[in-house]
Amino acid sequence: MLNITLEKRPSDSKLMSYLSPLFAILLTLLSGGLLFTALGQDPFHALYTFFVLPLTDVYGWTELGVKVAPLTLCAMGLMLCFKARIWNIGAEGQFILGGLGGGYIALELMDAEGFWVLPLVLFFGALSGLFWGALTALLKTRFGANEILTTIMLNYIALNWLLYGVHGPLKDPEGFNFPESAMFSDFATLPVLSDDYRLNISIFFALFAVAAIWALMSKTLLGFQISVLGEDKAAARFAGFKEERLTWFVLLACGALAGLAGVSEVTGSIGQLNPYISPGYGYAAIIVVFLGRMHPVGIVFASMLLALTYMGGEMAQMDLALPKSLTGLFQGMLLFYLLACDLLISYRIVRKPAARSIGSSSNSAQA
Amino acid sequence: MYLNKLTKLAMTAALAFGASLATAEDPLKVGFVYVGPTGDAGWSFGHDEGRKYIVEKFGDKIETNYVESVAEGADSERVIRQLAAKGHELIFTTSFGYMNPTLKVAKRFKKVKFEHATGYKRSKNVGTYFARAYQGRYLTGLIAGKMTKSNVIGYVGSFPIPEVIRGINAFTKGAMEANPNITVKVVWASTWYDPAKEREAAETLMLQGADVLTQHTDSAAVIQAAESKGNYAIGYHSDMSAYGEKAHLTSTIHNWGPLYAAKVQAVMDGTWKSEDLWPGIAEGVTDLAPLNDAIPADVKALVAKKKQAIKDGSMRVFDGPIFDQSGKEVIGAGATMDDAALKNFNWYVKGVEGKLPKS
Amino acid sequence: MDFELFTNILFATLRTGTPLILIALGEMVCEKSGVLNLGQEGMVLMGAALGFIAAVVTGHAGLGIIAAILAGMMMSVLFAFLAVTLVSNQVATGLALTIFGTGLSGFLGAGYVGMAIDGIAPFPIPLLSDIPFIGKVLFSHDPLVYLSWVMFALIFWCFRSTRLGLTIRAVGENPEAANAIGIPVMKVRYGAILFGGAMAGLAGAYLSLVYTPMWSEGMSAGRGWIALALVVFASWKAERILLGAYLFGAASIMHLVLQGLGFEASPNLLAMLPYGATIIVLVIIASDAAKAKLSTPLALGQPYRPQV
């Protein structure tokens, strides 16, 4: 075996908790460089194309924002759940329901005018997502069904419900029977920040969510309870924190946030309901939460990084003829390295102490 | 003195260079956006073959770029926009879901010409195009009608949109003409491309007695399914015989090359205009893959005869009389369905079993 | 519905359920040792991609199967290293594996999309396959279906009557206690995880070499997640995995068959059937709370930190 071993630190290293993501990014870049070289590309040019080129104009930055908004909204909701160790894999379904529910209202209000239309549509979107989260909470608290599995099933059901909607009742009557709804009216469209770009006010929703949840988690009793529930269930119970209520809260909140992300997407960049309203934001947001170490600021940066990987993948395809699956590769690598480097927060690498000295502290429990 | 000579040389060189820039033609940049991988032997493969056709035809005069597997949805707008921003003057967006993103980008890049496949919305610089695949399907229907022994023919459908319904109807019309005793069963796979689902749909049809299959989905799974059970199948998009030598009777294929060439030429000549182009067999854009030798000579002759008739315009696939499933004559003898009716096709003709799903 | 149709449906159900059985049996063993591996999709896709590539390159589908198994094991070793040796969060690690495996499989397989090979042909068992009804339904399948039954039998027997089964269960219930009596916890977990990876890779090979002999990105289409649900649904009992997999397979075929029989329901709504059914069963299982608690490996998903 190697001559090194892991030794538990007396307390978690704060330094490492900041350095670990940086190490992970560096390792990912290194691996990426090697990969590109193996593919016959100049590694620096390829890495530049992937990570830097998308951001070399204003359009690139606004597009980053277009992706960061839904990612961050979903990730903030997931952060609440994961902090409580409720493994909600269902942000995707909650996102879709949000789009579906909000979109439905938008279609019903097609002829309505007034500034009240959009807020109503957004509210219904959030409510629909909340409903989907509520289902999960019900299944978990009432029936003890494992949320990882139920949320995954609900994701598929949500998608099929969307497909049913756009193929059937919500189809555009003037649309030659294609599976999409009519375009929403201007009153049900999110205002953009500038006419030249797609970036709309949903980015503010995201930032507001970051601030609000940050305050919730760090300043309120509720936030404290959620943290304790996640870290030590027994202690939480002992302290009288109501596990069921907290479970409901985090799932409803996440559902609402993901739903808001979904309705923002359909009233913003897309402008209608169609079968492809989510490119997998609900799943990508899970990565964002871990990459962002379950901290609001970290999550914002992680959203930006992840959004960049999507755009980089497109650039690499366009400019270097590299396959689209690169994006998933990089994202997976990033998460792997982060998980590996995270170990260094609680453990440090030391040389194995000499084996034969009497009274040495090394004993049998190296597995 | 040295410097003078050097300067003179430099200036001459600069002038010559500038002159050469002015006279040399910058190649026309043509961009393509594909919804799937070019290797899929299906829809995107066909478009890329079209791209290769124009590369060969126009040589140095054009430069082509493509982006594949671009998911339909909000992200596609960015890809289309990037292509426009990178100087492409003609961009083909080859899937329905790109319709609204294409229009949005076209609004911003008014000098770029866009061609959107299978869509119905146009603007000053956005045209639409598709192929009359239904003509090919009609011909394959003739073959299916003649080759079936169980008189049950299976159709693996993707989604119940007019394009697919039109194909089912054309196919069934051909099959009924060849063999009035047949019935066509449709199973909706609810996907354009998912080999496992397509296979399951094919197997479902076969276990209900279908011995000839066809598809409006994009993979070769249906051919494989037919081959494994000793049945026949008719593919789509490309010659899929590699997936089932015995089973593959033929496929309806698209030949985008000539269409793309015409559009490139129009841009070069400055005569491009936004239109709804819908060519078919007559223009060489729709065709059949080589017919399997198992097909008897008289059937091949029939197909050739009908193909010629479509080509020279003496017959149209949806000439009357056409009956609906209840037997009512919807189009009378002597009448024909016009393009508008074809684009809105939302009912089944006689011979198709089952009801059209409304969702 | 006539008899022949019924026979055919059963036959198709067995085929459709086979990849689910393979993945679920593998994950069951993994979870019995206390490790939750959410990376099934990634492992299955890697198995499918590498298995197909090997079959194309060597011309032998059999070598493809071996390559697929190795691919699945390679992916799972990555997971094991992180989750067992480095004691990382198992949920995150599993998800990372799913995303990475999906991306890597698409990447490696990119050049092989659209290629055709002769898949593995069905192998009707001589004599047995001539028995009416049963012969068609049970004995006319391809070798991997039979293999799935053999694996089921092995695993059933392993956890019923062998020391190995007991060892794995001990590690999954209480790793500290197991360690105290000398069981090498890490080694056992590595073994269980690798086995899960091998089975997932094998399931991938089934998809790309038998079910639809071709490679296409994402061809597992969520089967990894379904299998995860199956393990819970089956209360970590092998015989229930078999049943559940076939039920699920039947549900996903039924929605196509119902169309063919003239049912008018929306195909999109019908497609919800299998997932809805799984939730219902999860609820039924879980609400038998006492029993459910008895079957769940107590230490499932919890990181085991060897005391240094």
mmCIF file of N, CA and C in Angstrom, chain A residues 237-312:
data_model
loop_
_atom_site.group_PDB
_atom_site.id
_atom_site.type_symbol
_atom_site.label_atom_id
_atom_site.label_comp_id
_atom_site.label_asym_id
_atom_site.label_seq_id
_atom_site.Cartn_x
_atom_site.Cartn_y
_atom_site.Cartn_z
ATOM 1 N N ARG A 237 -34.365 16.213 17.039
ATOM 2 C CA ARG A 237 -35.553 15.674 17.707
ATOM 3 C C ARG A 237 -35.516 15.977 19.184
ATOM 4 N N PHE A 238 -34.328 15.829 19.744
ATOM 5 C CA PHE A 238 -34.145 16.077 21.161
ATOM 6 C C PHE A 238 -34.475 17.516 21.492
ATOM 7 N N ALA A 239 -34.093 18.410 20.567
ATOM 8 C CA ALA A 239 -34.339 19.831 20.830
ATOM 9 C C ALA A 239 -35.773 20.224 20.508
ATOM 10 N N GLY A 240 -36.561 19.251 20.055
ATOM 11 C CA GLY A 240 -37.966 19.559 19.826
ATOM 12 C C GLY A 240 -38.274 20.172 18.480
ATOM 13 N N PHE A 241 -37.303 20.092 17.540
ATOM 14 C CA PHE A 241 -37.598 20.649 16.219
ATOM 15 C C PHE A 241 -38.516 19.677 15.490
ATOM 16 N N LYS A 242 -39.577 20.224 14.915
ATOM 17 C CA LYS A 242 -40.542 19.349 14.276
ATOM 18 C C LYS A 242 -40.055 18.930 12.890
ATOM 19 N N GLU A 243 -39.616 17.670 12.831
ATOM 20 C CA GLU A 243 -39.043 17.201 11.568
ATOM 21 C C GLU A 243 -40.033 17.285 10.425
ATOM 22 N N GLU A 244 -41.263 16.902 10.700
ATOM 23 C CA GLU A 244 -42.256 16.892 9.619
ATOM 24 C C GLU A 244 -42.473 18.278 9.059
ATOM 25 N N ARG A 245 -42.620 19.251 9.961
ATOM 26 C CA ARG A 245 -42.895 20.600 9.481
ATOM 27 C C ARG A 245 -41.748 21.128 8.672
ATOM 28 N N LEU A 246 -40.531 20.846 9.140
ATOM 29 C CA LEU A 246 -39.368 21.322 8.401
ATOM 30 C C LEU A 246 -39.308 20.661 7.037
ATOM 31 N N THR A 247 -39.620 19.376 6.987
ATOM 32 C CA THR A 247 -39.620 18.674 5.708
ATOM 33 C C THR A 247 -40.573 19.347 4.737
ATOM 34 N N TRP A 248 -41.785 19.606 5.218
ATOM 35 C CA TRP A 248 -42.751 20.286 4.366
ATOM 36 C C TRP A 248 -42.213 21.628 3.897
ATOM 37 N N PHE A 249 -41.654 22.371 4.830
ATOM 38 C CA PHE A 249 -41.192 23.711 4.482
ATOM 39 C C PHE A 249 -40.166 23.676 3.364
ATOM 40 N N VAL A 250 -39.122 22.844 3.534
ATOM 41 C CA VAL A 250 -38.064 22.892 2.535
ATOM 42 C C VAL A 250 -38.554 22.405 1.183
ATOM 43 N N LEU A 251 -39.433 21.401 1.198
ATOM 44 C CA LEU A 251 -39.918 20.900 -0.087
ATOM 45 C C LEU A 251 -40.859 21.894 -0.761
ATOM 46 N N LEU A 252 -41.694 22.554 0.032
ATOM 47 C CA LEU A 252 -42.574 23.559 -0.565
ATOM 48 C C LEU A 252 -41.762 24.721 -1.100
ATOM 49 N N ALA A 253 -40.780 25.150 -0.311
ATOM 50 C CA ALA A 253 -39.968 26.289 -0.745
ATOM 51 C C ALA A 253 -39.222 25.958 -2.022
ATOM 52 N N CYS A 254 -38.631 24.759 -2.049
ATOM 53 C CA CYS A 254 -37.880 24.376 -3.241
ATOM 54 C C CYS A 254 -38.812 24.276 -4.432
ATOM 55 N N GLY A 255 -39.974 23.688 -4.219
ATOM 56 C CA GLY A 255 -40.936 23.574 -5.313
ATOM 57 C C GLY A 255 -41.313 24.939 -5.856
ATOM 58 N N ALA A 256 -41.541 25.877 -4.944
ATOM 59 C CA ALA A 256 -41.924 27.221 -5.377
ATOM 60 C C ALA A 256 -40.798 27.884 -6.158
ATOM 61 N N LEU A 257 -39.579 27.744 -5.663
ATOM 62 C CA LEU A 257 -38.455 28.380 -6.348
ATOM 63 C C LEU A 257 -38.223 27.749 -7.713
ATOM 64 N N ALA A 258 -38.234 26.432 -7.765
ATOM 65 C CA ALA A 258 -38.038 25.767 -9.051
ATOM 66 C C ALA A 258 -39.198 26.100 -9.988
ATOM 67 N N GLY A 259 -40.400 26.172 -9.417
ATOM 68 C CA GLY A 259 -41.553 26.540 -10.234
ATOM 69 C C GLY A 259 -41.410 27.945 -10.782
ATOM 70 N N LEU A 260 -40.899 28.831 -9.950
ATOM 71 C CA LEU A 260 -40.676 30.199 -10.414
ATOM 72 C C LEU A 260 -39.661 30.203 -11.548
ATOM 73 N N ALA A 261 -38.622 29.396 -11.395
ATOM 74 C CA ALA A 261 -37.624 29.304 -12.465
ATOM 75 C C ALA A 261 -38.287 28.827 -13.752
ATOM 76 N N GLY A 262 -39.146 27.838 -13.630
ATOM 77 C CA GLY A 262 -39.809 27.285 -14.808
ATOM 78 C C GLY A 262 -40.711 28.291 -15.489
ATOM 79 N N VAL A 263 -41.534 28.979 -14.713
ATOM 80 C CA VAL A 263 -42.451 29.935 -15.340
ATOM 81 C C VAL A 263 -41.672 31.121 -15.899
ATOM 82 N N SER A 264 -40.556 31.476 -15.250
ATOM 83 C CA SER A 264 -39.737 32.562 -15.790
ATOM 84 C C SER A 264 -39.148 32.173 -17.137
ATOM 85 N N GLU A 265 -38.768 30.922 -17.249
ATOM 86 C CA GLU A 265 -38.192 30.465 -18.506
ATOM 87 C C GLU A 265 -39.228 30.515 -19.628
ATOM 88 N N VAL A 266 -40.462 30.075 -19.333
ATOM 89 C CA VAL A 266 -41.438 30.053 -20.425
ATOM 90 C C VAL A 266 -41.986 31.438 -20.744
ATOM 91 N N THR A 267 -41.996 32.332 -19.749
ATOM 92 C CA THR A 267 -42.465 33.685 -20.060
ATOM 93 C C THR A 267 -41.302 34.579 -20.478
ATOM 94 N N GLY A 268 -40.111 34.060 -20.418
ATOM 95 C CA GLY A 268 -38.939 34.845 -20.776
ATOM 96 C C GLY A 268 -38.326 34.403 -22.089
ATOM 97 N N SER A 269 -37.280 33.578 -21.965
ATOM 98 C CA SER A 269 -36.540 33.204 -23.175
ATOM 99 C C SER A 269 -37.374 32.442 -24.192
ATOM 100 N N ILE A 270 -38.368 31.684 -23.706
ATOM 101 C CA ILE A 270 -39.077 30.816 -24.651
ATOM 102 C C ILE A 270 -40.337 31.484 -25.198
ATOM 103 N N GLY A 271 -41.131 32.051 -24.307
ATOM 104 C CA GLY A 271 -42.298 32.782 -24.791
ATOM 105 C C GLY A 271 -43.501 31.937 -25.122
ATOM 106 N N GLN A 272 -43.449 30.636 -24.802
ATOM 107 C CA GLN A 272 -44.599 29.760 -25.089
ATOM 108 C C GLN A 272 -44.362 28.451 -24.328
ATOM 109 N N LEU A 273 -45.300 27.526 -24.468
ATOM 110 C CA LEU A 273 -45.087 26.186 -23.926
ATOM 111 C C LEU A 273 -44.731 25.257 -25.074
ATOM 112 N N ASN A 274 -43.703 24.485 -24.885
ATOM 113 C CA ASN A 274 -43.356 23.470 -25.877
ATOM 114 C C ASN A 274 -42.724 22.291 -25.136
ATOM 115 N N PRO A 275 -42.437 21.198 -25.843
ATOM 116 C CA PRO A 275 -41.949 20.018 -25.134
ATOM 117 C C PRO A 275 -40.580 20.182 -24.490
ATOM 118 N N TYR A 276 -39.843 21.219 -24.847
ATOM 119 C CA TYR A 276 -38.460 21.274 -24.368
ATOM 120 C C TYR A 276 -38.178 22.485 -23.508
ATOM 121 N N ILE A 277 -39.032 22.711 -22.513
ATOM 122 C CA ILE A 277 -38.816 23.931 -21.728
ATOM 123 C C ILE A 277 -37.634 23.799 -20.764
ATOM 124 N N SER A 278 -37.208 22.585 -20.488
ATOM 125 C CA SER A 278 -36.061 22.470 -19.594
ATOM 126 C C SER A 278 -34.948 21.653 -20.209
ATOM 127 N N PRO A 279 -33.763 22.238 -20.352
ATOM 128 C CA PRO A 279 -32.622 21.452 -20.810
ATOM 129 C C PRO A 279 -31.965 20.700 -19.660
ATOM 130 N N GLY A 280 -32.731 20.405 -18.617
ATOM 131 C CA GLY A 280 -32.172 19.664 -17.497
ATOM 132 C C GLY A 280 -31.720 20.552 -16.363
ATOM 133 N N TYR A 281 -32.340 21.728 -16.212
ATOM 134 C CA TYR A 281 -31.910 22.642 -15.151
ATOM 135 C C TYR A 281 -32.048 22.012 -13.774
ATOM 136 N N GLY A 282 -33.109 21.257 -13.571
ATOM 137 C CA GLY A 282 -33.328 20.662 -12.257
ATOM 138 C C GLY A 282 -32.184 19.756 -11.843
ATOM 139 N N TYR A 283 -31.648 19.025 -12.789
ATOM 140 C CA TYR A 283 -30.531 18.134 -12.478
ATOM 141 C C TYR A 283 -29.226 18.909 -12.358
ATOM 142 N N ALA A 284 -29.043 19.869 -13.283
ATOM 143 C CA ALA A 284 -27.810 20.661 -13.232
ATOM 144 C C ALA A 284 -27.723 21.418 -11.915
ATOM 145 N N ALA A 285 -28.878 21.851 -11.404
ATOM 146 C CA ALA A 285 -28.875 22.612 -10.155
ATOM 147 C C ALA A 285 -28.338 21.776 -8.996
ATOM 148 N N ILE A 286 -28.527 20.460 -9.079
ATOM 149 C CA ILE A 286 -27.992 19.596 -8.025
ATOM 150 C C ILE A 286 -26.475 19.707 -7.989
ATOM 151 N N ILE A 287 -25.879 19.690 -9.169
ATOM 152 C CA ILE A 287 -24.420 19.856 -9.231
ATOM 153 C C ILE A 287 -24.032 21.203 -8.660
ATOM 154 N N VAL A 288 -24.815 22.227 -9.020
ATOM 155 C CA VAL A 288 -24.496 23.577 -8.563
ATOM 156 C C VAL A 288 -24.460 23.626 -7.036
ATOM 157 N N VAL A 289 -25.422 22.977 -6.413
ATOM 158 C CA VAL A 289 -25.468 23.022 -4.941
ATOM 159 C C VAL A 289 -24.208 22.423 -4.338
ATOM 160 N N PHE A 290 -23.796 21.278 -4.874
ATOM 161 C CA PHE A 290 -22.593 20.649 -4.308
ATOM 162 C C PHE A 290 -21.338 21.438 -4.633
ATOM 163 N N LEU A 291 -21.280 21.892 -5.892
ATOM 164 C CA LEU A 291 -20.115 22.689 -6.273
ATOM 165 C C LEU A 291 -20.028 23.954 -5.438
ATOM 166 N N GLY A 292 -21.183 24.505 -5.127
ATOM 167 C CA GLY A 292 -21.209 25.751 -4.376
ATOM 168 C C GLY A 292 -21.166 25.526 -2.879
ATOM 169 N N ARG A 293 -20.793 24.294 -2.499
ATOM 170 C CA ARG A 293 -20.678 23.894 -1.111
ATOM 171 C C ARG A 293 -21.886 24.268 -0.277
ATOM 172 N N MET A 294 -23.076 24.239 -0.850
ATOM 173 C CA MET A 294 -24.301 24.540 -0.116
ATOM 174 C C MET A 294 -24.250 25.905 0.556
ATOM 175 N N HIS A 295 -23.568 26.856 -0.085
ATOM 176 C CA HIS A 295 -23.525 28.205 0.470
ATOM 177 C C HIS A 295 -24.009 29.163 -0.608
ATOM 178 N N PRO A 296 -24.813 30.138 -0.245
ATOM 179 C CA PRO A 296 -25.403 31.014 -1.275
ATOM 180 C C PRO A 296 -24.400 31.637 -2.228
ATOM 181 N N VAL A 297 -23.323 32.164 -1.701
ATOM 182 C CA VAL A 297 -22.347 32.805 -2.593
ATOM 183 C C VAL A 297 -21.704 31.762 -3.497
ATOM 184 N N GLY A 298 -21.353 30.651 -2.871
ATOM 185 C CA GLY A 298 -20.766 29.564 -3.649
ATOM 186 C C GLY A 298 -21.692 29.131 -4.762
ATOM 187 N N ILE A 299 -22.983 29.079 -4.442
ATOM 188 C CA ILE A 299 -23.946 28.641 -5.435
ATOM 189 C C ILE A 299 -23.998 29.600 -6.613
ATOM 190 N N VAL A 300 -23.930 30.881 -6.340
ATOM 191 C CA VAL A 300 -23.941 31.837 -7.456
ATOM 192 C C VAL A 300 -22.751 31.587 -8.370
ATOM 193 N N PHE A 301 -21.577 31.453 -7.755
ATOM 194 C CA PHE A 301 -20.385 31.207 -8.588
ATOM 195 C C PHE A 301 -20.486 29.882 -9.318
ATOM 196 N N ALA A 302 -20.976 28.880 -8.611
ATOM 197 C CA ALA A 302 -21.099 27.568 -9.247
ATOM 198 C C ALA A 302 -22.090 27.617 -10.408
ATOM 199 N N SER A 303 -23.172 28.378 -10.252
ATOM 200 C CA SER A 303 -24.120 28.525 -11.373
ATOM 201 C C SER A 303 -23.416 29.122 -12.571
ATOM 202 N N MET A 304 -22.604 30.133 -12.298
ATOM 203 C CA MET A 304 -21.916 30.780 -13.404
ATOM 204 C C MET A 304 -20.972 29.804 -14.082
ATOM 205 N N LEU A 305 -20.270 29.030 -13.259
ATOM 206 C CA LEU A 305 -19.341 28.073 -13.842
ATOM 207 C C LEU A 305 -20.075 27.030 -14.667
ATOM 208 N N LEU A 306 -21.153 26.536 -14.131
ATOM 209 C CA LEU A 306 -21.893 25.517 -14.851
ATOM 210 C C LEU A 306 -22.512 26.077 -16.128
ATOM 211 N N ALA A 307 -23.063 27.298 -16.036
ATOM 212 C CA ALA A 307 -23.624 27.924 -17.238
ATOM 213 C C ALA A 307 -22.529 28.043 -18.296
ATOM 214 N N LEU A 308 -21.331 28.370 -17.819
ATOM 215 C CA LEU A 308 -20.204 28.502 -18.738
ATOM 216 C C LEU A 308 -19.906 27.180 -19.434
ATOM 217 N N THR A 309 -20.016 26.069 -18.676
ATOM 218 C CA THR A 309 -19.721 24.784 -19.325
ATOM 219 C C THR A 309 -20.715 24.488 -20.445
ATOM 220 N N TYR A 310 -21.964 24.896 -20.277
ATOM 221 C CA TYR A 310 -22.918 24.686 -21.367
ATOM 222 C C TYR A 310 -22.523 25.504 -22.588
ATOM 223 N N MET A 311 -22.211 26.768 -22.338
ATOM 224 C CA MET A 311 -21.872 27.632 -23.466
ATOM 225 C C MET A 311 -20.550 27.224 -24.092
ATOM 226 N N GLY A 312 -19.623 26.815 -23.233
ATOM 227 C CA GLY A 312 -18.339 26.353 -23.755
ATOM 228 C C GLY A 312 -18.495 25.141 -24.647
#
